[in-house]
Amino acid sequence: MIKEKYTINSEETSLNLVQTQIESVRKKNITKTGFRVYKDEKIGVSGAIGHYNEQEQWEKAQKALSLNIEYPYEVSKDLEKSVEKTCDFADGVAFTREMEELLKALREKHPQFIFSNKINLVTNMVTMENDKGLNLHSKISKIEASILIKEKSSPDLMDAFMGMEGTRWDREEFLRMVNLTCEGLEKSAEIDSGMHKVVMIPFGCEFMGKLYSELHGLKYGTGGSLFSGKIGEQLFCDQFTLYQSLSAEDGILSPFFDAEGTVNNGERYTLIENGVLKSPYTDKKYARQFNLEHTGSAGGGYDSVPSLAPSPLVIKKSEKTLKEMLEGEKVILAFFASGGDFTPEGKYATPVQTSFLFDGERLLGRLPQLNITSHLNDMFGKDFIGVAKDSFTTLFPMHLPVMNMKVEKV
Amino acid sequence: MYTFPNGLYSDIRIEDVFETKIELTDGRLDEIKEKEYKGAFIRVFDGKRWYYSATSDIEGIQDELDDLAKLAEASDAIDNHPVVKKFEVNQGDFCEFTGDKDIASTNIEDKKTLLKGYTDLLKGHDTITSLKSYYVDKRKKKTFYSSKGANLTFDFQMAGLRLAFSLKKRDKLFSESYDGSSAVFGDLKNKEKEVQEHFNKAVEFLNTAEDIKAGKYTVIFSPLAAGVFAHESFGHKSESDFMVGDEAMRKEWTMGKKVGADLLSIIDDGNPDGSGHVTFDDEGTRAKKTYLIKDGILSGRLHSSSTAAYLEEDVTGNGRAINFEYEPIVRMTTTYIDKGNKTLDELISEVEDGVLVETIKHGSGMSTFTIAPSLAYAIKDGKLSHPLKISVVSGNVFKTLNEIDGVSDTIQLHSFVLGGCGKMEQYPLSVGFGGPYVRVNNLDVQ
């Protein structure tokens, strides 16, 4: 029998903003622990939130073996690795003090706007250890901001959004990004219906959804994916390479291992290379069941049997800067394009709730409500221009994708 | 009992949770577990700022409360603060799911057998490429104490299942799911006919669905889609936290304003059974029935105690948190459109070229609302016609509310155990949706 312990600790200071002021301060420090036992190609799991009796939990996990959940896969072993990423704030007190200063600056510089929602200081510590020599440890402290921006005279619940997830804090750069957005909101712009270059803000636009669903190992393996049976085939254009990524270089601040303790080289696994399908994403189960590459994409709760779950998918950066890709054109920066979807065959349509006319540096004015349409094969095929090699901000990696899409004014 | 610090408002919410999860892939067991845990959320208010702590250490609640109090500035006038005055003081035991009704008293093998039965009904069908089956239940007992004297216990319970199937025939692909849920385990039995009929519809869709020609259409939403439409298009705008301190929005959202067609009434109510049921909210306020729109007129909005105080209105029982790790914020409960006076056949017969949306994948709402349909059908010359593949139905909320011109005469309320409503960091919250069939003109369909 092999024993494995999976511990997730989350410590947080969360500030809720109302009317550009701190309305509340929330503290949290919660530990969730999973206990797994493997025996005779079966797995038994138990779990506890907070304090626990270790002996009791192992006994519960052993008892769970009788539930007969199959796990005929090799348990991860013989690997010790620890990664810690620190953040610019030592504690919640210093963090709260700095955010008071940020909000004061926002109130002074932008009295015609309301800033609300959350800024958090988070430390997540995750360890996975077993008696086969696996000992993985990740501790990441980060700043998470999701600030809603609303013009005071606007009838909408929100007009724009400033998000960040990073370890470094730079108040001036944060303010520069907010200024950029507010300047864009203060002016209006127009664009004709037709084909246009569209730059997507990844955290506000849901254009990658079909890649997540069609590259799912079970869907692929059972023949239900648009990509089923197409490993080795050219799906998209030569410039399109897609990783499954847990890499901080891609802006992902997550543990470097998956829920089965798999660690990928460089924390990435290439699923599509130069347009050619290499592999769907898989865990140990579906890699074996369908004879696919094992990409290390297991997820699940602290007390769950590990199961296939997507890691973040990231498109490889091109050799061009954003300015070079735009070639001096004024294009559409899609800030919020949510609620749309793909048909089963891959046709894509979505409303664009907030967008700007954009020259690669400045937001030249807010555009009216738009609809954009495309097809999966075109978005990442003939109409794909690339992902900028330069980041749009120094706060965190923000490499913007550009593609041609059909745009219609509502 | 706890010692509440002087000069501050404080409350404590303790959640005692039981959950079951069973998951099968193509009939094979992936996961089966029961778990129980407790957690608490503690709040302290000094009249200027809130201080919160989430903890799994139930024994340490008093220490957490005392630590939070050290961060706050005590005031003798706290009891006269408008927010504090709004808190209801309810006492007593209001638990509904005790004894045999408690889902924890049902053997997990019975739950597995139920799920396996429905799975076997579909397994092996030649169009299915994969079949994922889920059984989930949750019983949550909440105890709430406040420095004003609230001392109450209440509970919530839901059980349900989902059968999610991917279908394929030659180069045609389609995914759909069947959902069933109830507060009572026994209600989930004997649904074979319903499951089979839903599956047959999905197969018919796979075989015969055609692409929509993008354009403006009259759309009839099913009770499920109408409920999501009400939730997304107007429900979120009725959550009054977005109005706090925003004078422009206060003026824009004046009560009595005409916001929709005369036949439109939208209600939020925590009282009906189902996934939006709340006996009390997470601030200890009794659930209430609130007309958001009545006969096309803006009639109410949803409140926590803070927003009710700010807007000088009554509390509505909508201060809700997804679990013990979060503070209550203004959220919906069961949101539905009120019934009208037409039959579904009458609604369809009056449409020359339109769309019926029966099931959906998701919805969203800001100034533009969206519904991504799953099962949808063409309406031609007053008759239901062939299935349609649609990416998204969308429209401007305020224009759309005035474009409603027909509402059917029977309401259905729907509940779910998987997924729920998301608002900023808090997802998923258990809510209910529903309504009659609702006909809306001039929607963008792509």
PDB file of C-alpha atoms in Angstrom, chain A residues 12 14 16 18-19 21-32 45 47 49-51 60 67-70 96 100 114 117-118 120 148 150-158 161 206 214 218-219 222-226 228 285-286 289 301-307 336 338-345 347-354 366 369 371-373 408 410, chain B residues 21 23 25-26 28-33 35-38 41 48-57 64 67-68 71 108-109 112 129-130 132 166-168 171-175 205 211-212 216 236-237 241-249 252-253 306 324-327 361-372 389-392 394 398 424-426 444 446:
ATOM      1  CA  GLU A  12      -5.676  35.705   2.275  1.00  0.00           C
ATOM      2  CA  SER A  14      -9.152  40.471   0.816  1.00  0.00           C
ATOM      3  CA  ASN A  16     -13.633  44.877  -0.869  1.00  0.00           C
ATOM      4  CA  VAL A  18     -17.051  50.284  -2.737  1.00  0.00           C
ATOM      5  CA  GLN A  19     -17.028  53.799  -4.189  1.00  0.00           C
ATOM      6  CA  GLN A  21     -12.927  53.149  -0.678  1.00  0.00           C
ATOM      7  CA  ILE A  22     -12.176  50.033   1.337  1.00  0.00           C
ATOM      8  CA  GLU A  23     -15.526  48.809   2.622  1.00  0.00           C
ATOM      9  CA  SER A  24     -14.292  45.619   4.285  1.00  0.00           C
ATOM     10  CA  VAL A  25     -11.217  43.601   5.161  1.00  0.00           C
ATOM     11  CA  ARG A  26     -11.496  39.795   5.102  1.00  0.00           C
ATOM     12  CA  LYS A  27      -8.930  37.454   6.640  1.00  0.00           C
ATOM     13  CA  LYS A  28      -8.779  33.788   5.789  1.00  0.00           C
ATOM     14  CA  ASN A  29      -6.388  30.990   6.663  1.00  0.00           C
ATOM     15  CA  ILE A  30      -7.798  27.588   5.780  1.00  0.00           C
ATOM     16  CA  THR A  31      -6.062  24.263   5.304  1.00  0.00           C
ATOM     17  CA  LYS A  32      -7.604  21.367   3.398  1.00  0.00           C
ATOM     18  CA  VAL A  45      -9.383   8.914  -0.411  1.00  0.00           C
ATOM     19  CA  GLY A  47     -10.171  14.514   3.490  1.00  0.00           C
ATOM     20  CA  ILE A  49     -10.824  20.838   6.481  1.00  0.00           C
ATOM     21  CA  GLY A  50      -8.847  22.375   9.341  1.00  0.00           C
ATOM     22  CA  HIS A  51      -7.685  20.249  12.259  1.00  0.00           C
ATOM     23  CA  LYS A  60     -10.905   6.338   6.501  1.00  0.00           C
ATOM     24  CA  LEU A  67     -15.540   1.356  -2.744  1.00  0.00           C
ATOM     25  CA  ASN A  68     -13.552  -0.261  -5.570  1.00  0.00           C
ATOM     26  CA  ILE A  69     -12.464   2.820  -7.466  1.00  0.00           C
ATOM     27  CA  GLU A  70      -9.917   1.634  -9.983  1.00  0.00           C
ATOM     28  CA  THR A  96      -3.858  47.361   3.095  1.00  0.00           C
ATOM     29  CA  GLU A 100      -5.313  52.915   0.713  1.00  0.00           C
ATOM     30  CA  ILE A 114     -16.116  54.715  -9.523  1.00  0.00           C
ATOM     31  CA  ASN A 117     -14.784  45.074  -6.217  1.00  0.00           C
ATOM     32  CA  LYS A 118     -11.712  43.210  -4.897  1.00  0.00           C
ATOM     33  CA  ASN A 120      -6.498  40.463  -2.580  1.00  0.00           C
ATOM     34  CA  LEU A 148     -14.561  47.285 -11.881  1.00  0.00           C
ATOM     35  CA  LYS A 150     -17.631  52.667 -14.000  1.00  0.00           C
ATOM     36  CA  GLU A 151     -18.200  56.176 -15.229  1.00  0.00           C
ATOM     37  CA  LYS A 152     -20.363  57.945 -12.657  1.00  0.00           C
ATOM     38  CA  SER A 153     -22.836  58.976 -15.338  1.00  0.00           C
ATOM     39  CA  SER A 154     -22.993  55.537 -16.966  1.00  0.00           C
ATOM     40  CA  PRO A 155     -26.252  53.531 -16.873  1.00  0.00           C
ATOM     41  CA  ASP A 156     -24.264  50.274 -16.951  1.00  0.00           C
ATOM     42  CA  LEU A 157     -23.237  48.244 -13.902  1.00  0.00           C
ATOM     43  CA  MET A 158     -19.654  48.566 -15.112  1.00  0.00           C
ATOM     44  CA  PHE A 161     -12.252  46.176 -15.742  1.00  0.00           C
ATOM     45  CA  GLU A 206     -14.012  33.717 -23.979  1.00  0.00           C
ATOM     46  CA  GLU A 214     -12.196  19.760 -28.147  1.00  0.00           C
ATOM     47  CA  LEU A 218     -11.916  11.799 -22.968  1.00  0.00           C
ATOM     48  CA  LYS A 219     -13.774  13.665 -25.700  1.00  0.00           C
ATOM     49  CA  THR A 222     -14.089   8.568 -27.563  1.00  0.00           C
ATOM     50  CA  GLY A 223     -14.378  10.206 -30.989  1.00  0.00           C
ATOM     51  CA  GLY A 224     -16.608  13.054 -29.863  1.00  0.00           C
ATOM     52  CA  SER A 225     -14.146  15.865 -30.583  1.00  0.00           C
ATOM     53  CA  LEU A 226     -13.812  17.841 -33.785  1.00  0.00           C
ATOM     54  CA  SER A 228     -10.628  13.128 -32.906  1.00  0.00           C
ATOM     55  CA  LYS A 285      -6.230   7.419 -16.873  1.00  0.00           C
ATOM     56  CA  TYR A 286      -7.095   8.692 -20.331  1.00  0.00           C
ATOM     57  CA  GLN A 289      -7.137   4.174 -21.953  1.00  0.00           C
ATOM     58  CA  GLY A 301     -10.486  18.722  -5.027  1.00  0.00           C
ATOM     59  CA  TYR A 302      -8.199  18.020  -2.111  1.00  0.00           C
ATOM     60  CA  ASP A 303     -10.312  14.981  -1.190  1.00  0.00           C
ATOM     61  CA  SER A 304     -11.198  13.776  -4.694  1.00  0.00           C
ATOM     62  CA  VAL A 305      -9.925  10.971  -6.857  1.00  0.00           C
ATOM     63  CA  PRO A 306      -7.677  12.838  -9.345  1.00  0.00           C
ATOM     64  CA  SER A 307      -9.409  13.273 -12.677  1.00  0.00           C
ATOM     65  CA  PHE A 336     -15.346  42.215 -22.748  1.00  0.00           C
ATOM     66  CA  SER A 338     -18.600  37.260 -23.133  1.00  0.00           C
ATOM     67  CA  GLY A 339     -21.727  35.169 -23.285  1.00  0.00           C
ATOM     68  CA  GLY A 340     -21.215  33.965 -26.856  1.00  0.00           C
ATOM     69  CA  ASP A 341     -20.392  30.417 -27.860  1.00  0.00           C
ATOM     70  CA  PHE A 342     -19.462  27.985 -30.624  1.00  0.00           C
ATOM     71  CA  THR A 343     -21.844  25.696 -32.504  1.00  0.00           C
ATOM     72  CA  PRO A 344     -20.904  21.982 -32.433  1.00  0.00           C
ATOM     73  CA  GLU A 345     -19.136  22.450 -35.791  1.00  0.00           C
ATOM     74  CA  LYS A 347     -18.953  28.534 -35.752  1.00  0.00           C
ATOM     75  CA  TYR A 348     -18.313  31.297 -33.247  1.00  0.00           C
ATOM     76  CA  ALA A 349     -20.418  34.342 -32.389  1.00  0.00           C
ATOM     77  CA  THR A 350     -20.376  36.674 -29.420  1.00  0.00           C
ATOM     78  CA  PRO A 351     -21.501  40.140 -28.476  1.00  0.00           C
ATOM     79  CA  VAL A 352     -18.685  42.505 -27.539  1.00  0.00           C
ATOM     80  CA  GLN A 353     -19.940  44.402 -24.536  1.00  0.00           C
ATOM     81  CA  THR A 354     -16.944  46.756 -24.200  1.00  0.00           C
ATOM     82  CA  ARG A 366     -15.059  53.476 -26.858  1.00  0.00           C
ATOM     83  CA  GLN A 369     -21.846  47.489 -29.009  1.00  0.00           C
ATOM     84  CA  ASN A 371     -21.098  41.408 -32.577  1.00  0.00           C
ATOM     85  CA  ILE A 372     -18.122  39.398 -33.773  1.00  0.00           C
ATOM     86  CA  THR A 373     -18.279  36.145 -35.682  1.00  0.00           C
ATOM     87  CA  GLU A 408     -20.966  44.015 -37.069  1.00  0.00           C
ATOM     88  CA  VAL A 410     -25.486  46.020 -33.233  1.00  0.00           C
TER      89      VAL A 410
ATOM     90  CA  LYS B  21     -20.717  13.032  -4.810  1.00  0.00           C
ATOM     91  CA  GLU B  23     -19.418  10.183 -10.689  1.00  0.00           C
ATOM     92  CA  THR B  25     -17.946   7.586 -16.908  1.00  0.00           C
ATOM     93  CA  ASP B  26     -19.740   5.265 -19.318  1.00  0.00           C
ATOM     94  CA  ARG B  28     -17.703   2.932 -14.598  1.00  0.00           C
ATOM     95  CA  LEU B  29     -17.206   4.374 -11.120  1.00  0.00           C
ATOM     96  CA  ASP B  30     -14.812   7.373 -11.058  1.00  0.00           C
ATOM     97  CA  GLU B  31     -15.670   8.795  -7.661  1.00  0.00           C
ATOM     98  CA  ILE B  32     -17.922   8.088  -4.707  1.00  0.00           C
ATOM     99  CA  LYS B  33     -17.636  10.026  -1.485  1.00  0.00           C
ATOM    100  CA  LYS B  35     -18.006  14.227   3.544  1.00  0.00           C
ATOM    101  CA  GLU B  36     -18.919  16.325   6.529  1.00  0.00           C
ATOM    102  CA  TYR B  37     -17.250  19.506   7.710  1.00  0.00           C
ATOM    103  CA  LYS B  38     -17.877  22.671   9.651  1.00  0.00           C
ATOM    104  CA  PHE B  41     -17.722  33.231   9.045  1.00  0.00           C
ATOM    105  CA  LYS B  48     -17.188  52.679   9.107  1.00  0.00           C
ATOM    106  CA  ARG B  49     -15.728  49.400   7.936  1.00  0.00           C
ATOM    107  CA  TRP B  50     -16.460  45.683   8.092  1.00  0.00           C
ATOM    108  CA  TYR B  51     -13.905  43.163   9.361  1.00  0.00           C
ATOM    109  CA  TYR B  52     -14.357  39.501   8.436  1.00  0.00           C
ATOM    110  CA  SER B  53     -12.730  36.207   9.234  1.00  0.00           C
ATOM    111  CA  ALA B  54     -13.364  32.783   7.702  1.00  0.00           C
ATOM    112  CA  THR B  55     -12.235  29.832   9.756  1.00  0.00           C
ATOM    113  CA  SER B  56     -12.547  26.069   9.977  1.00  0.00           C
ATOM    114  CA  ASP B  57     -11.576  26.198  13.664  1.00  0.00           C
ATOM    115  CA  GLU B  64     -11.265  35.198  15.998  1.00  0.00           C
ATOM    116  CA  ASP B  67      -9.044  39.587  17.160  1.00  0.00           C
ATOM    117  CA  LEU B  68     -11.367  41.248  14.647  1.00  0.00           C
ATOM    118  CA  LEU B  71      -9.003  46.048  14.360  1.00  0.00           C
ATOM    119  CA  ILE B 108     -24.883   5.933  -0.363  1.00  0.00           C
ATOM    120  CA  GLU B 109     -25.436   2.589  -2.126  1.00  0.00           C
ATOM    121  CA  LYS B 112     -25.308   4.910  -6.523  1.00  0.00           C
ATOM    122  CA  THR B 129     -19.451   8.646 -27.657  1.00  0.00           C
ATOM    123  CA  SER B 130     -19.203   9.393 -23.943  1.00  0.00           C
ATOM    124  CA  LYS B 132     -20.762  11.189 -17.748  1.00  0.00           C
ATOM    125  CA  SER B 166     -21.754  13.515 -26.216  1.00  0.00           C
ATOM    126  CA  LEU B 167     -23.334  12.255 -29.414  1.00  0.00           C
ATOM    127  CA  LYS B 168     -21.896  11.580 -32.847  1.00  0.00           C
ATOM    128  CA  ASP B 171     -19.423  14.035 -38.974  1.00  0.00           C
ATOM    129  CA  LYS B 172     -22.227  15.454 -36.804  1.00  0.00           C
ATOM    130  CA  LEU B 173     -21.499  16.180 -33.154  1.00  0.00           C
ATOM    131  CA  PHE B 174     -23.736  17.327 -30.303  1.00  0.00           C
ATOM    132  CA  SER B 175     -23.541  17.440 -26.492  1.00  0.00           C
ATOM    133  CA  PHE B 205     -31.265  17.313 -32.867  1.00  0.00           C
ATOM    134  CA  ASP B 211     -27.631  26.200 -39.089  1.00  0.00           C
ATOM    135  CA  ILE B 212     -29.558  29.355 -38.251  1.00  0.00           C
ATOM    136  CA  LYS B 216     -33.387  39.372 -35.963  1.00  0.00           C
ATOM    137  CA  HIS B 236     -28.523  41.197 -11.593  1.00  0.00           C
ATOM    138  CA  LYS B 237     -29.513  44.810 -12.168  1.00  0.00           C
ATOM    139  CA  ASP B 241     -25.138  46.858  -4.088  1.00  0.00           C
ATOM    140  CA  PHE B 242     -24.225  48.406  -7.439  1.00  0.00           C
ATOM    141  CA  MET B 243     -26.253  51.498  -6.507  1.00  0.00           C
ATOM    142  CA  VAL B 244     -24.529  52.264  -3.220  1.00  0.00           C
ATOM    143  CA  GLY B 245     -23.002  55.739  -3.487  1.00  0.00           C
ATOM    144  CA  ASP B 246     -23.945  56.022  -7.162  1.00  0.00           C
ATOM    145  CA  GLU B 247     -26.358  58.929  -7.508  1.00  0.00           C
ATOM    146  CA  ALA B 248     -26.657  58.507 -11.287  1.00  0.00           C
ATOM    147  CA  MET B 249     -27.863  54.929 -10.839  1.00  0.00           C
ATOM    148  CA  GLU B 252     -31.894  55.929 -13.289  1.00  0.00           C
ATOM    149  CA  TRP B 253     -33.547  53.252 -11.138  1.00  0.00           C
ATOM    150  CA  SER B 306     -26.242  47.496   4.260  1.00  0.00           C
ATOM    151  CA  PHE B 324     -18.469  29.781   5.026  1.00  0.00           C
ATOM    152  CA  GLU B 325     -15.377  31.276   3.358  1.00  0.00           C
ATOM    153  CA  TYR B 326     -17.224  34.359   2.062  1.00  0.00           C
ATOM    154  CA  GLU B 327     -19.232  37.328   3.283  1.00  0.00           C
ATOM    155  CA  LYS B 361     -25.747  26.075 -22.185  1.00  0.00           C
ATOM    156  CA  HIS B 362     -25.274  29.378 -20.316  1.00  0.00           C
ATOM    157  CA  GLY B 363     -26.424  32.965 -20.075  1.00  0.00           C
ATOM    158  CA  SER B 364     -24.931  36.314 -19.124  1.00  0.00           C
ATOM    159  CA  GLY B 365     -26.145  39.833 -18.565  1.00  0.00           C
ATOM    160  CA  MET B 366     -24.856  43.382 -18.475  1.00  0.00           C
ATOM    161  CA  SER B 367     -26.391  46.024 -20.725  1.00  0.00           C
ATOM    162  CA  THR B 368     -26.478  43.242 -23.307  1.00  0.00           C
ATOM    163  CA  PHE B 369     -27.836  39.869 -22.187  1.00  0.00           C
ATOM    164  CA  THR B 370     -26.855  36.615 -23.853  1.00  0.00           C
ATOM    165  CA  ILE B 371     -28.351  33.136 -23.951  1.00  0.00           C
ATOM    166  CA  ALA B 372     -26.370  30.328 -25.594  1.00  0.00           C
ATOM    167  CA  LYS B 389     -27.912  25.199 -34.327  1.00  0.00           C
ATOM    168  CA  ILE B 390     -27.423  28.605 -32.686  1.00  0.00           C
ATOM    169  CA  SER B 391     -24.304  30.147 -31.116  1.00  0.00           C
ATOM    170  CA  VAL B 392     -25.962  32.915 -29.173  1.00  0.00           C
ATOM    171  CA  SER B 394     -28.561  38.446 -27.491  1.00  0.00           C
ATOM    172  CA  PHE B 398     -34.031  47.536 -21.784  1.00  0.00           C
ATOM    173  CA  MET B 424     -17.399  38.297  -8.999  1.00  0.00           C
ATOM    174  CA  GLU B 425     -15.414  35.903  -6.784  1.00  0.00           C
ATOM    175  CA  GLN B 426     -18.448  34.030  -5.449  1.00  0.00           C
ATOM    176  CA  ASP B 444     -30.252  39.008 -32.413  1.00  0.00           C
ATOM    177  CA  GLN B 446     -26.467  34.104 -34.585  1.00  0.00           C
TER     178      GLN B 446
END
